[in-house]
mmCIF file of C-alpha atoms in Angstrom:
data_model
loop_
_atom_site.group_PDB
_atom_site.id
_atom_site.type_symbol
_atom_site.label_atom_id
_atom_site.label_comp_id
_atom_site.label_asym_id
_atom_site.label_seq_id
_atom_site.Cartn_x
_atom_site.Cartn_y
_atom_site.Cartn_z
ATOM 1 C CA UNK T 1 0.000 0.000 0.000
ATOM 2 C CA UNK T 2 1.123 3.813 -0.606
ATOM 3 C CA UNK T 3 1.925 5.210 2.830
ATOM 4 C CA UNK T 4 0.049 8.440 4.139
ATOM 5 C CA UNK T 5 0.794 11.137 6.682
ATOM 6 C CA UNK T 6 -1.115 9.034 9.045
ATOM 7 C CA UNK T 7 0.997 5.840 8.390
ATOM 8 C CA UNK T 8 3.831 7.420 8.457
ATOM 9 C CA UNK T 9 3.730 8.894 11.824
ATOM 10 C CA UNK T 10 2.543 5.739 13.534
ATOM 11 C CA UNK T 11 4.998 3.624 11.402
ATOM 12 C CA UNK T 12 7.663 6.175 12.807
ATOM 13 C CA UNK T 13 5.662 5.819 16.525
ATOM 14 C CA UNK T 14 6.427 2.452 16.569
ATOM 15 C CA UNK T 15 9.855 2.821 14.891
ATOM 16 C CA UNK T 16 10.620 4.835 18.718
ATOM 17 C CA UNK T 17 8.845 2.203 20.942
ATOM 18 C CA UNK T 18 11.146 -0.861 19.587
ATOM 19 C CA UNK T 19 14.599 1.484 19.576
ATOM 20 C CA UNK T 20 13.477 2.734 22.749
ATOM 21 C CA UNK T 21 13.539 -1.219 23.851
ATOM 22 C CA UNK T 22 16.773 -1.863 22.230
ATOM 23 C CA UNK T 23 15.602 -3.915 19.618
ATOM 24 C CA UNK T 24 16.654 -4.579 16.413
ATOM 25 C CA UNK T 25 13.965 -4.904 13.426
ATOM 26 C CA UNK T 26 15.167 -8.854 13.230
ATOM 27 C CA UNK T 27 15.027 -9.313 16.557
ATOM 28 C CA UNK T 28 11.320 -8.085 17.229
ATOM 29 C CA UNK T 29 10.385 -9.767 14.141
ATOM 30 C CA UNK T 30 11.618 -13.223 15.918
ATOM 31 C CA UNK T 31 10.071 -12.539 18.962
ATOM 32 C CA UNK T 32 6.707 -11.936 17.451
ATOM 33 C CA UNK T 33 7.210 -14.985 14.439
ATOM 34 C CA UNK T 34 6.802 -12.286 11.963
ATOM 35 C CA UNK T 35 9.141 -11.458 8.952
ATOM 36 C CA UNK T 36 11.667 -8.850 8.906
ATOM 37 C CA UNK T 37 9.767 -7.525 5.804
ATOM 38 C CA UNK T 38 6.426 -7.164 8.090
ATOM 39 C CA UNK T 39 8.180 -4.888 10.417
ATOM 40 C CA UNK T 40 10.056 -2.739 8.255
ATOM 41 C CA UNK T 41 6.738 -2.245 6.316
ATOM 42 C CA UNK T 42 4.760 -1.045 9.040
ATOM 43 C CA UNK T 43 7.500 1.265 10.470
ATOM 44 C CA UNK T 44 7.511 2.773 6.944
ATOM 45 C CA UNK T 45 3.781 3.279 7.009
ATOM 46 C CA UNK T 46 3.367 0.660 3.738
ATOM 47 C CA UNK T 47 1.359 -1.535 5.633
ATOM 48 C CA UNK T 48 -1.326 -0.719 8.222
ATOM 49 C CA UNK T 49 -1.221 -3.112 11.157
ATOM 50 C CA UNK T 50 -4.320 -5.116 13.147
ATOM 51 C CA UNK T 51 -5.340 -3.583 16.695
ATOM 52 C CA UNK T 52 -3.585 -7.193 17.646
ATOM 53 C CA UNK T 53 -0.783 -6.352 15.685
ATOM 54 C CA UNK T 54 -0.136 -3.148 17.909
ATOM 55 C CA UNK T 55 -0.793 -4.580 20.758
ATOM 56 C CA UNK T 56 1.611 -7.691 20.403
ATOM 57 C CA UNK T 57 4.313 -5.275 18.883
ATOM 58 C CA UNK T 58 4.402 -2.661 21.663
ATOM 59 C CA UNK T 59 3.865 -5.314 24.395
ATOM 60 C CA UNK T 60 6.906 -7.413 23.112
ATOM 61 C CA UNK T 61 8.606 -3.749 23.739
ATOM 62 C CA UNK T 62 7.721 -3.844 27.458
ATOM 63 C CA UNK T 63 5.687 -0.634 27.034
ATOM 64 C CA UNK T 64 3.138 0.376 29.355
ATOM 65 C CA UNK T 65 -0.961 0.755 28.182
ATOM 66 C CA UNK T 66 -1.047 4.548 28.002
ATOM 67 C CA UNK T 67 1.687 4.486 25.085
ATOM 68 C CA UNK T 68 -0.167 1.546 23.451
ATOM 69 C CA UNK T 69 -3.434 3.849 23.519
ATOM 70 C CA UNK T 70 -1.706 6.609 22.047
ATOM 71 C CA UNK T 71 -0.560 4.134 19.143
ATOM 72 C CA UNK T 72 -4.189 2.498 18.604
ATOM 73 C CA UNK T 73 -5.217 6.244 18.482
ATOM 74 C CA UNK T 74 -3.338 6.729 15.674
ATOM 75 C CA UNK T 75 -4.084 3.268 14.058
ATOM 76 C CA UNK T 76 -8.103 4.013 14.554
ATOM 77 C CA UNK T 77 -7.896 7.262 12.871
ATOM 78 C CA UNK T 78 -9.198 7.553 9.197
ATOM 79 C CA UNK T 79 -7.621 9.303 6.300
ATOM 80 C CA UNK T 80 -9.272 9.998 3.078
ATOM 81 C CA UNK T 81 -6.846 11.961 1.298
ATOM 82 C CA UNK T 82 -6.489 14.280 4.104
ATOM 83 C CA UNK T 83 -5.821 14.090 7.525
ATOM 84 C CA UNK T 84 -7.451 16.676 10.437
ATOM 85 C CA UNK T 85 -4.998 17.508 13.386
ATOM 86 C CA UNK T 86 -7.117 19.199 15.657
ATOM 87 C CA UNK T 87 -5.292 22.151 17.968
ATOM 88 C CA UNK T 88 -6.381 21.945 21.710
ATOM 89 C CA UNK T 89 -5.043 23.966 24.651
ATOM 90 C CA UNK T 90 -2.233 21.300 25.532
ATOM 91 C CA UNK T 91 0.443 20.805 22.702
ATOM 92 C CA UNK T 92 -1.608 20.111 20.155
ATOM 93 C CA UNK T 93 -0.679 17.040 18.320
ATOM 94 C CA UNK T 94 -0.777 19.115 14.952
ATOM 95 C CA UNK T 95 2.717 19.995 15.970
ATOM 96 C CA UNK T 96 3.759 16.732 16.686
ATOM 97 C CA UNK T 97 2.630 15.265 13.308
ATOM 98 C CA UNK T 98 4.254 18.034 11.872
ATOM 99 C CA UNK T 99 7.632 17.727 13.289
ATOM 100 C CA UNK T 100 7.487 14.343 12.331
ATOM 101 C CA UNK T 101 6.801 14.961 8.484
ATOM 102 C CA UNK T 102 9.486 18.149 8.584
ATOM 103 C CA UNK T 103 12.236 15.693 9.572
ATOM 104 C CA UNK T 104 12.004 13.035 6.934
ATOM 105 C CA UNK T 105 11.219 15.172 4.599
ATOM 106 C CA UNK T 106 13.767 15.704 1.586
ATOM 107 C CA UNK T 107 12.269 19.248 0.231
ATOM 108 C CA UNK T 108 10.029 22.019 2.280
ATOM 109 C CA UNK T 109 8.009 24.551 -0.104
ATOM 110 C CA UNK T 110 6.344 26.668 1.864
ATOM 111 C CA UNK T 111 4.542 30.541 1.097
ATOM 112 C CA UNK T 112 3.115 32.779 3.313
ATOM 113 C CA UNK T 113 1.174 35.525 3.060
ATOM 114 C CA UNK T 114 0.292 36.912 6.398
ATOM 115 C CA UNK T 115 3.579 36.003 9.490
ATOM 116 C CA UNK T 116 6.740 34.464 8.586
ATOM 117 C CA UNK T 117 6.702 31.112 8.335
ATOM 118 C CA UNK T 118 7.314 29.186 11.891
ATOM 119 C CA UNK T 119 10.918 27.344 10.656
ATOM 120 C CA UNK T 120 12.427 30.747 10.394
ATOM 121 C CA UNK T 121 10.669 33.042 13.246
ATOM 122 C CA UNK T 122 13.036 34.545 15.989
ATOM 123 C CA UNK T 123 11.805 33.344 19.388
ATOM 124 C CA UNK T 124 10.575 37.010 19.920
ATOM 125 C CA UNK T 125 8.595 37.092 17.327
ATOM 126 C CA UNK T 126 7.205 33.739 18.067
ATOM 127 C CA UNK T 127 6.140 35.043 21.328
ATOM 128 C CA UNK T 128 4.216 37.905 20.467
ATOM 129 C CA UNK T 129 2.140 36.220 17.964
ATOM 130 C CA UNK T 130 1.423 33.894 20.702
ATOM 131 C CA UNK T 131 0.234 35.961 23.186
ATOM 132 C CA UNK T 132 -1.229 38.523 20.619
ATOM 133 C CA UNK T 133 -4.081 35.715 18.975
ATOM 134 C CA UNK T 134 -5.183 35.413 22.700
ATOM 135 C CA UNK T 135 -5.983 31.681 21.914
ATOM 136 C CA UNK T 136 -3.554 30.021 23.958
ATOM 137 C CA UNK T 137 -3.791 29.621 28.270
ATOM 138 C CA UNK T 138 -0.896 32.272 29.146
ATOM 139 C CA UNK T 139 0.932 28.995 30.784
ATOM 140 C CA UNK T 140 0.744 27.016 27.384
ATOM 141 C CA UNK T 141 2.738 30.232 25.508
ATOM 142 C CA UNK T 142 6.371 28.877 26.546
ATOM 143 C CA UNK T 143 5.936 25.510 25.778
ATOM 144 C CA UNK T 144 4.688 26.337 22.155
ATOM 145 C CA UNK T 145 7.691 28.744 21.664
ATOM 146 C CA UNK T 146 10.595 26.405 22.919
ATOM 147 C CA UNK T 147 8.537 23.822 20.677
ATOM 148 C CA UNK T 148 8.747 26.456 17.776
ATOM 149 C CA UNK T 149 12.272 27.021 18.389
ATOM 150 C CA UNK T 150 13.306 23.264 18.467
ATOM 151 C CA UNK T 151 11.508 22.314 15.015
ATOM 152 C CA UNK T 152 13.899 24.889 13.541
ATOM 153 C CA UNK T 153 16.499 22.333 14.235
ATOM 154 C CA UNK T 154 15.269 20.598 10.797
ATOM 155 C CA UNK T 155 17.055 23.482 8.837
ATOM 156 C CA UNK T 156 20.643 22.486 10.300
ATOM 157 C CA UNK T 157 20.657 18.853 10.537
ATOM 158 C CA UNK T 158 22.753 17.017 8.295
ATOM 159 C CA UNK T 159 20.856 15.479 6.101
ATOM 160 C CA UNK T 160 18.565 18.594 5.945
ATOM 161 C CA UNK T 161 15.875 19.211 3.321
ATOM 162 C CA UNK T 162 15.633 21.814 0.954
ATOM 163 C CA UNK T 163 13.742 24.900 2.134
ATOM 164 C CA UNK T 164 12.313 27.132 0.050
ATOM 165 C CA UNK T 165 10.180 30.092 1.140
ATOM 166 C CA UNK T 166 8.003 32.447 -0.114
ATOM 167 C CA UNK T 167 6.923 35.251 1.648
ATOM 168 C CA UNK T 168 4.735 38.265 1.213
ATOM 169 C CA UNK T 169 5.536 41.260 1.716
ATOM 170 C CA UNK T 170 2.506 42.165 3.880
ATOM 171 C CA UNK T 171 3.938 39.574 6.148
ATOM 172 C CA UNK T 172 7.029 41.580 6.472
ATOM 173 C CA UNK T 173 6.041 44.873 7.153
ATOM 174 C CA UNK T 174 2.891 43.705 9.700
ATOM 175 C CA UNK T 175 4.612 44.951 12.998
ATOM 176 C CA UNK T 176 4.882 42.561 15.452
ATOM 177 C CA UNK T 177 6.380 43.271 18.716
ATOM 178 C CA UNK T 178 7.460 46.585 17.515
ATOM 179 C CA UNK T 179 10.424 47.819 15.496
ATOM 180 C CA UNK T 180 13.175 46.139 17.841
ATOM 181 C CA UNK T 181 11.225 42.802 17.157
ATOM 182 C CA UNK T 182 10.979 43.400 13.301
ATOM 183 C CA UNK T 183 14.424 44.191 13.224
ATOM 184 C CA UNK T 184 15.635 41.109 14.650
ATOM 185 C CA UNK T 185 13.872 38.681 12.570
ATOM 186 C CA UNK T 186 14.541 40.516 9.453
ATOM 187 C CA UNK T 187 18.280 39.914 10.196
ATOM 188 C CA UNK T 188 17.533 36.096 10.660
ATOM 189 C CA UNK T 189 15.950 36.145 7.377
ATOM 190 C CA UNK T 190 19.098 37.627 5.542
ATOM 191 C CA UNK T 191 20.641 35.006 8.126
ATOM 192 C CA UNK T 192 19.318 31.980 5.909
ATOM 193 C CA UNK T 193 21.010 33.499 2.655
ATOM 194 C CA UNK T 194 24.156 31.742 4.065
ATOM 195 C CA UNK T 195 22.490 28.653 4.014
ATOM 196 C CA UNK T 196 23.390 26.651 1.204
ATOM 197 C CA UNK T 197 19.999 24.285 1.769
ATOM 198 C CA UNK T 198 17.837 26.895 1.960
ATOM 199 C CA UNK T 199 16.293 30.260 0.074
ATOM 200 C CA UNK T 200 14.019 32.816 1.042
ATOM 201 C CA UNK T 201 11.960 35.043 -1.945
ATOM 202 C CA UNK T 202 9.940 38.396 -1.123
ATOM 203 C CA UNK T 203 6.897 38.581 -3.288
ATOM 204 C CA UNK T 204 6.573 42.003 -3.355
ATOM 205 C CA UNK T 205 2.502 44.153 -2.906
ATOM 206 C CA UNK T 206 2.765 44.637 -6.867
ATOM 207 C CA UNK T 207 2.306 40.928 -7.328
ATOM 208 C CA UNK T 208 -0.795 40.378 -9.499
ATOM 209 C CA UNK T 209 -1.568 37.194 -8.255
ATOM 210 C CA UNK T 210 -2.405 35.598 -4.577
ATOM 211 C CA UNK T 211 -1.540 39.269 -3.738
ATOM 212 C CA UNK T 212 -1.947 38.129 0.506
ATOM 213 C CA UNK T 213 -4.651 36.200 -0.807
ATOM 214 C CA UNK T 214 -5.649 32.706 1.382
ATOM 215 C CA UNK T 215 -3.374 31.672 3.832
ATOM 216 C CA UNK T 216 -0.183 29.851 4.544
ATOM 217 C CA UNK T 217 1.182 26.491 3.073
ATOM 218 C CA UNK T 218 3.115 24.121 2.710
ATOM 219 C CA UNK T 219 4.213 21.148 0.301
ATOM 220 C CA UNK T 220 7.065 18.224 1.823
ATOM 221 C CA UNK T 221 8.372 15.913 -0.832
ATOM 222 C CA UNK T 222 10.397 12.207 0.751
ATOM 223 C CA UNK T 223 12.618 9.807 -1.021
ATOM 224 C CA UNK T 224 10.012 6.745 -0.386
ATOM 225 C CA UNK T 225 7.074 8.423 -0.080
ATOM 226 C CA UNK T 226 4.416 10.455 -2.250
ATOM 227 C CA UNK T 227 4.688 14.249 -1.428
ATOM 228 C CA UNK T 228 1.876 16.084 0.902
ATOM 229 C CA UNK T 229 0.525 19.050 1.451
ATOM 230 C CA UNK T 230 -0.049 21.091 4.741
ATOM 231 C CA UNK T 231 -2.524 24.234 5.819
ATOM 232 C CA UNK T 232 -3.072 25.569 9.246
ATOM 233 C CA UNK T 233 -6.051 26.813 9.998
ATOM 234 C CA UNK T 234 -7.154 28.376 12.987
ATOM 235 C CA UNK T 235 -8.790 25.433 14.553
ATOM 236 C CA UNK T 236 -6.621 22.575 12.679
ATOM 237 C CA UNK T 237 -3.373 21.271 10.835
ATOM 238 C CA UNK T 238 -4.955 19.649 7.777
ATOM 239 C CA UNK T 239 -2.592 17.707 5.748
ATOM 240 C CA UNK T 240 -3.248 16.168 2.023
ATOM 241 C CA UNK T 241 -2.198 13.366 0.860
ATOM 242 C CA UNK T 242 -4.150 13.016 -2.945
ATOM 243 C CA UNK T 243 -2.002 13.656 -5.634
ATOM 244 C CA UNK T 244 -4.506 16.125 -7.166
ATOM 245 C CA UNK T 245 -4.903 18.456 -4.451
ATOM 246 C CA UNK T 246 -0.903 18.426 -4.013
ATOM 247 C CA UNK T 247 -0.689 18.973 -7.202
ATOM 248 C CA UNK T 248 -3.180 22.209 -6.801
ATOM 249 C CA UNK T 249 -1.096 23.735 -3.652
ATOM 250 C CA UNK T 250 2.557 22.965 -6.253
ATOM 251 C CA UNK T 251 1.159 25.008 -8.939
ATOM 252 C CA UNK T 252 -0.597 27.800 -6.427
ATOM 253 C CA UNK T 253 3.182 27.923 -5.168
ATOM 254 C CA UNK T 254 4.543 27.618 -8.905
ATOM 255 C CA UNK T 255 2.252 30.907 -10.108
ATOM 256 C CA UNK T 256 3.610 33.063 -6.648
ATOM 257 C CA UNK T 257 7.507 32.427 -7.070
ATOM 258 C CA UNK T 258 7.496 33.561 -10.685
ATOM 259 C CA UNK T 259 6.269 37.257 -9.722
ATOM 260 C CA UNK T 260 8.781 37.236 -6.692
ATOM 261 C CA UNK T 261 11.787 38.459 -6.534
ATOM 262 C CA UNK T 262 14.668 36.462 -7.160
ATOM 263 C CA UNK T 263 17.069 35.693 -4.620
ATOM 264 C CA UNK T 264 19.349 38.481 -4.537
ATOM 265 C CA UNK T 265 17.120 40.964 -5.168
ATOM 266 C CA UNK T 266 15.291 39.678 -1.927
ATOM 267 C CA UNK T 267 18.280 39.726 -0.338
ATOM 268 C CA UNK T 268 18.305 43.599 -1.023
ATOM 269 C CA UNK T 269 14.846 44.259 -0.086
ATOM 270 C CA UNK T 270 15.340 42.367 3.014
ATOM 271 C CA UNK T 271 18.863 44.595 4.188
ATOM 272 C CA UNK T 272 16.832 47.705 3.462
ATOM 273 C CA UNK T 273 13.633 46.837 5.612
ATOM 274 C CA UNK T 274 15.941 45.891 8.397
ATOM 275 C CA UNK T 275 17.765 49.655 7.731
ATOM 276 C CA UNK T 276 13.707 50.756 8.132
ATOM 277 C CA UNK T 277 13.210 48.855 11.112
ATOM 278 C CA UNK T 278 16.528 50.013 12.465
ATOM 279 C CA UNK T 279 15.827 53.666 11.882
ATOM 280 C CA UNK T 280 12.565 53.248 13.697
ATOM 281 C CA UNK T 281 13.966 52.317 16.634
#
């Protein structure tokens, strides 16, 4: 079977349980009279497991029940093309699922039209768009930021995907936090030009099309696995897994990078915003 977002994530679930037991693939498959193939299938997502399955894999693990719920939870879930992740007031396990598709992930498209993007936010800036939509308990607010701040690990690992961002430039001038704030993250910005995995493009207000039109997205392409899409909305992480509607969000993001500007020309714009931001101060 073609893996999804969903299999994926409780393929790579499980994945954790059995290292976490220091087991090898071969040896769980022994314990449990299954084939090496069976395992590695399931902790790629290819094959969707049995409630019994689950239960004889994580027990052979030595895990307790409230880890084997959170695995059937995942199992039980349906996904027709899309999958909901629904945020709550604890860490919503949007973030979770996508953390885990950000770090196998071998390319990261992403445009934005409104903040800059979460990979590449300063952990001011975070922090004021936290406590400025007024949806989070104040006592949730640090968890989300250090959580923001340690997904931007995904950027500098080794085997690191290819980020490239698109980002309007209503997004850049909409003060947040104040000029000190701006300033800041418009210096990580010009930041990522030294990155050789990863480019950022201003698609400046004369833009014909998508001019801050719709909201953020993204699109995450793997080695061994179709690409998906991802959209936030304000009550849920949706991501897509039919080729069609990836295929929609690709060209959406094809049509907005040919009226931005190219990457040293952002470069530019970016070093003279942060000159505005630094006069303002």
């Amino acid at each position: 079977m073609e893996s999804t977002t969903r299999t994926r994530e409780l393929g790579i679930a499980l994945r954790g349980i059995r290292e976490d037991a220091d087991l090898t693939g071969d040896e769980l498959a022994k314990m449990l009279g299954w084939s090496p193939s069976k395992v590695s299938r399931l902790e790629h997502g290819k094959r969707l497991p049995s409630e019994v399955d689950i239960a004889l894999y994580v027990a052979s693990c030595g895990v307790l029940r409230e880890k084997l719920e959170e695995v059937l939870e995942l199992a039980r879930a349906t996904d027709r093309g899309y999958w909901v992740r629904p945020h709550n007031e604890r860490l919503p396990d949007e973030l979770h699922s996508l953390t885990v598709q950000e770090n196998i992930a071998t390319a990261i498209s992403t445009y934005n039209p409104i903040f800059i993007p979460g990979l590449l936010q300063t952990k001011d800036y975070a922090d004021t768009l936290f406590r400025r939509a007024g949806l989070i308990p104040e006592d949730g607010i640090d968890l989300r930021v250090h959580t923001r701040m340690r997904r931007q690990r995904v950027l500098a690992k080794y085997d690191a995907p290819r980020f490239v961002c698109c980002i309007h430039e209503h997004a850049l001038r909409t003060m947040v936090g104040g000029p000190e704030v701006m300033h800041g993250q418009i210096m990580r910005l010009l930041e990522v030009f030294e990155s050789s995995n990863c480019q950022v493009w201003v698609l400046p207000r004369s833009a014909n099309s998508f001019s801050a039109v719709g909201s953020g997205f993204r699109v995450m392409s793997y080695t061994d696995h179709r690409p998906v899409a991802y959209e936030d909305t304000r009550a849920a992480g949706v991501f897509f897994d039919m080729p069609g509607d990836v295929a929609m969000y690709r060209q959406v993001f094809t049509k907005v990078t040919k009226e931005a500007l190219t990457g040293e020309q952002s470069r530019q714009w970016l070093a003279r915003l942060a000159n505005e931001y630094d006069r303002m101060e």
